[in-house]
Tab-separated table of C-alpha atoms in Angstrom:
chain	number	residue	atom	x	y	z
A	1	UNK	CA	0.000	0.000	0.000
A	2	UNK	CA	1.316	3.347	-1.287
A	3	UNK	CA	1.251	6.400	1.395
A	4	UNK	CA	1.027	9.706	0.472
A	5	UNK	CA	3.507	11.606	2.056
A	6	UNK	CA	2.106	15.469	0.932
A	7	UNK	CA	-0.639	15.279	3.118
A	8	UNK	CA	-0.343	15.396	6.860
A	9	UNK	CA	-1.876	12.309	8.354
A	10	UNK	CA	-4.940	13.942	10.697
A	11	UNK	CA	-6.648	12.355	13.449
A	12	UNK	CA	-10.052	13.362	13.722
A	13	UNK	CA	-12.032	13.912	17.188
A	14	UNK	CA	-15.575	14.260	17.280
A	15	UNK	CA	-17.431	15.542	20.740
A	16	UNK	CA	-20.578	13.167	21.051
A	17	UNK	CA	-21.458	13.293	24.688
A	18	UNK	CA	-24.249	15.618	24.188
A	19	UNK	CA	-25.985	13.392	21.507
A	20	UNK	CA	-27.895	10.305	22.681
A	21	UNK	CA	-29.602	7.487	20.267
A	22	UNK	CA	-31.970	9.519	18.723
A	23	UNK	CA	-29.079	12.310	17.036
A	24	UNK	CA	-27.361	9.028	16.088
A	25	UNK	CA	-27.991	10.310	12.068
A	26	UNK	CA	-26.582	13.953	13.087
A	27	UNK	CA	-23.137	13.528	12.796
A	28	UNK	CA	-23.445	11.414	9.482
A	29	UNK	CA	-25.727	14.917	8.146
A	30	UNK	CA	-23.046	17.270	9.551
A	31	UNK	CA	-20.214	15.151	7.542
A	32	UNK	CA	-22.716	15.229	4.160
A	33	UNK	CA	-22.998	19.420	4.759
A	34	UNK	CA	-19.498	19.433	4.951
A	35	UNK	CA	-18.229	17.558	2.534
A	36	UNK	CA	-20.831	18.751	0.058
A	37	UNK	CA	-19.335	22.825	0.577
A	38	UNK	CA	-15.895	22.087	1.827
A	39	UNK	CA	-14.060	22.527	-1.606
A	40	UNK	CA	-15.314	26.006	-2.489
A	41	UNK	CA	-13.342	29.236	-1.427
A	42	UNK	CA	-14.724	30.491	1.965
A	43	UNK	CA	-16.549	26.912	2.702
A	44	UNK	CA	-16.504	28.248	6.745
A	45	UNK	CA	-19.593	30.307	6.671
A	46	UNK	CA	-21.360	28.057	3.898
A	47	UNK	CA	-21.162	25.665	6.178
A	48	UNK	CA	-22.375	27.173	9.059
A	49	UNK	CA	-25.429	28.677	7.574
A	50	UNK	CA	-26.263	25.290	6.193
A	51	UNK	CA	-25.814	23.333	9.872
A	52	UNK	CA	-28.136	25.393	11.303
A	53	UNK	CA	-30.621	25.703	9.158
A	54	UNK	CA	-30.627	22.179	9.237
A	55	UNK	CA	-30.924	21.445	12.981
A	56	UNK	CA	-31.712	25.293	14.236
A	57	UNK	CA	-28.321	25.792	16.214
A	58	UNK	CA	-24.776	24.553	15.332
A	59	UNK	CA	-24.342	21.043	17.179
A	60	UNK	CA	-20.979	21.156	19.362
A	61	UNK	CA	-20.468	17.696	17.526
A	62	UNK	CA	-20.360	19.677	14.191
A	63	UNK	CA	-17.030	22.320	15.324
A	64	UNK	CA	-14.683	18.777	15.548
A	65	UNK	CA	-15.829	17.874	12.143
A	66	UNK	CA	-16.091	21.057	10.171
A	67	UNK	CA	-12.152	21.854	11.451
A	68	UNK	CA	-11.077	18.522	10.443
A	69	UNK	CA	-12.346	18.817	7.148
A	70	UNK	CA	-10.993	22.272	6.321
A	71	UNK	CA	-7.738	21.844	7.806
A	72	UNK	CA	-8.308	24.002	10.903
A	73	UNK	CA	-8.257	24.231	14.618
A	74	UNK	CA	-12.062	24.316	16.341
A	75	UNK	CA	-10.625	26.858	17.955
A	76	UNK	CA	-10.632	29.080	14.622
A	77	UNK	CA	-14.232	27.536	13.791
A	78	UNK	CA	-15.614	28.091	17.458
A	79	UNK	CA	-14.420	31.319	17.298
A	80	UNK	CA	-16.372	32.286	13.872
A	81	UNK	CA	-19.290	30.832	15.661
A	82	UNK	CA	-18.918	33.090	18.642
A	83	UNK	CA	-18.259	36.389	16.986
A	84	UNK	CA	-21.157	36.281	14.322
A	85	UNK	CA	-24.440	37.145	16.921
A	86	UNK	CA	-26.820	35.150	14.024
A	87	UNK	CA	-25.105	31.881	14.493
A	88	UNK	CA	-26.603	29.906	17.443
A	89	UNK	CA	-24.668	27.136	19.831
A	90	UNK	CA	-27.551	26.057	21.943
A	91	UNK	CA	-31.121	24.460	20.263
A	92	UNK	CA	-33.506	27.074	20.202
A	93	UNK	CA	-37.223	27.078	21.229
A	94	UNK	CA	-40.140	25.828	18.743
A	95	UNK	CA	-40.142	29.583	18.026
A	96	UNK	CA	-37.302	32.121	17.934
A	97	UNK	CA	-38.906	36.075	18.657
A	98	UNK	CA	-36.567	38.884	17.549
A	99	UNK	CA	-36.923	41.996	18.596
A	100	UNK	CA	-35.089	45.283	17.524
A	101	UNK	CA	-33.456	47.222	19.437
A	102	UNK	CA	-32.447	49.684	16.589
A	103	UNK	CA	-32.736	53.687	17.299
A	104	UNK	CA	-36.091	53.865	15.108
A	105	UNK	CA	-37.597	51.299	17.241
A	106	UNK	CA	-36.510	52.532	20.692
A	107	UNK	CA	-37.858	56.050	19.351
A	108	UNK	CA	-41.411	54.638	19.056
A	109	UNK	CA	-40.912	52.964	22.633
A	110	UNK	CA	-39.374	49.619	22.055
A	111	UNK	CA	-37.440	49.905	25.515
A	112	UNK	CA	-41.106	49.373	27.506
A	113	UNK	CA	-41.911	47.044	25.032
A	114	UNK	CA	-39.055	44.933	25.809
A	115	UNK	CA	-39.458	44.922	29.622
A	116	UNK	CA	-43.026	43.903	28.932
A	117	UNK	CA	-41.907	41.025	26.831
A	118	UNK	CA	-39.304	39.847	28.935
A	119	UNK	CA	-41.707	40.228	32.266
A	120	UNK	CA	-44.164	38.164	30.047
A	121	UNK	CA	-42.069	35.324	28.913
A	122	UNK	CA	-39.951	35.201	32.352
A	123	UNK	CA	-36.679	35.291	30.582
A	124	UNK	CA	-34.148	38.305	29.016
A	125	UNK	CA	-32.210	37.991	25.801
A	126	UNK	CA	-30.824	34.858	24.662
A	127	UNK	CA	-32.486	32.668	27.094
A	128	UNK	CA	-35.217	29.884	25.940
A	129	UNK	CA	-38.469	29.710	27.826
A	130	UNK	CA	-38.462	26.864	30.358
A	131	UNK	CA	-40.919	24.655	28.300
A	132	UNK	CA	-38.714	25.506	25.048
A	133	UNK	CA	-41.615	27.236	23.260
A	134	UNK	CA	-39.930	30.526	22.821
A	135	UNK	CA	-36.503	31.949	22.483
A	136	UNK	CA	-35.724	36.016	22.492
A	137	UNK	CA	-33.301	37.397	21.118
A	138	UNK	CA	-31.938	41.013	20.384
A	139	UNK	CA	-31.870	42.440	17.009
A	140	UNK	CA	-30.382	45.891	15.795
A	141	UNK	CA	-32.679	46.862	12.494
A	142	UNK	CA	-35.081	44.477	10.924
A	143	UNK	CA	-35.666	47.461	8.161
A	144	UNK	CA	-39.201	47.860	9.398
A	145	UNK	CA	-38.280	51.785	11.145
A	146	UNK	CA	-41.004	53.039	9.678
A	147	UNK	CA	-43.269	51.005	11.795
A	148	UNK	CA	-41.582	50.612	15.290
A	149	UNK	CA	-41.407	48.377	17.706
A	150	UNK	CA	-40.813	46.030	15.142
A	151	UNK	CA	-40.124	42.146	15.937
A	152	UNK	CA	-39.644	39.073	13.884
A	153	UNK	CA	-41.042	35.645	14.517
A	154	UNK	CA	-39.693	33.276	11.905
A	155	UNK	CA	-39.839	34.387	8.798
A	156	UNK	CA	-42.344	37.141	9.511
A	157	UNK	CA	-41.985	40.522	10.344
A	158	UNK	CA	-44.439	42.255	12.821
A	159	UNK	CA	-44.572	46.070	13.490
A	160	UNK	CA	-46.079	48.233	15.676
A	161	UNK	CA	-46.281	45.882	18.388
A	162	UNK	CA	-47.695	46.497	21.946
A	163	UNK	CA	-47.784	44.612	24.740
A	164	UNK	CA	-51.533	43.755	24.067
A	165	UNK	CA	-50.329	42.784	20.564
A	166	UNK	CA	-47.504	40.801	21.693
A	167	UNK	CA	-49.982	38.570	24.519
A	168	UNK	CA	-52.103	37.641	21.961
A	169	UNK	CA	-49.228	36.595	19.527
A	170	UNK	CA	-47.507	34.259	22.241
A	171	UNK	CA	-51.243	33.172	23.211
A	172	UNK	CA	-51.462	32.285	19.478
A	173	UNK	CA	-48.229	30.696	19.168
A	174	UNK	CA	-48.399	28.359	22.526
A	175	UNK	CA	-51.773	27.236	22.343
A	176	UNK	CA	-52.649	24.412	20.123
A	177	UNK	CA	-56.327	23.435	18.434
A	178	UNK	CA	-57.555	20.056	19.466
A	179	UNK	CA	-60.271	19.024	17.768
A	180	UNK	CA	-62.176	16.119	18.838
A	181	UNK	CA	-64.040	13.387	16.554
């Protein structure tokens, strides 16, 4: 058997601790993302967007694998993760609630807004509600100034919220319809 000498032999190390039997398949979908971006210039942030819009959040078990692949430390790919406030380390709730806290917004009284949310929900920025329903998280211009407070709830954009506005959205988005037969 032949070895090629030009390449550095690399021993890969993949953090699995967190994962039990049912995210058995997430480490073989983390190594397809990877592989399938890894060869283009600037795979790093490719790759990133792609992990979590796959699973919501970038898996610790994905850093090990995404460094192996493009030759760097998970150090250097932690750190991307880190700086960039849009990529997430920890699962979110069902439903992620961004609200801005740009100068339009606080003009048309986003700061009492906030407090009201955050009284409401019983947690502050980057926390998840208890029964993971609902995540919050700060936001500096959604583009919506014109309609302040603005917030975003998935893909949607909702402006001039109030705090009667806002109870009926989380009413809407934690209650479920059971209909019975």
């Amino acid at each position: 058997m032949a070895v090629d000498t030009d390449k550095p032999a690399m021993t890969v190390f993949y953090k699995v601790d967190d994962m039990d039997e049912t995210q058995t398949g997430v480490l073989d979908t983390i190594e397809a993302i990877v592989t399938s971006i890894k060869h283009k210039p600037g795979a790093l942030l490719p790759i990133l967007h792609r992990i979590q819009d796959q699973f919501g959040y970038i898996p610790d078990a994905a850093i090990g694998v995404i460094a192996t692949h493009l030759r760097s430390t998970a150090a250097d790919v932690h750190g991307v993760i880190s700086f960039y406030h849009y990529f997430r380390s920890e699962k979110p709730g069902k439903h992620v609630i961004e609200i801005c806290r740009a100068e339009a917004c606080q003009a048309q009284g986003c700061r009492e807004f906030e407090r009201h949310v955050r009284e409401k929900l019983g947690i502050d920025f980057d926390q998840t509600t208890p029964n993971r329903d609902i995540s919050l998280k700060a936001v500096y211009c959604l583009g919506n100034c014109a309609t302040g407070p603005s917030i975003r709830v998935g893909d949607k954009i909702k402006g001039r919220m109030s705090p009667a506005k806002f109870d009926r959205l989380v009413d809407e988005l934690t209650t479920f319809k059971l209909e019975l037969k």
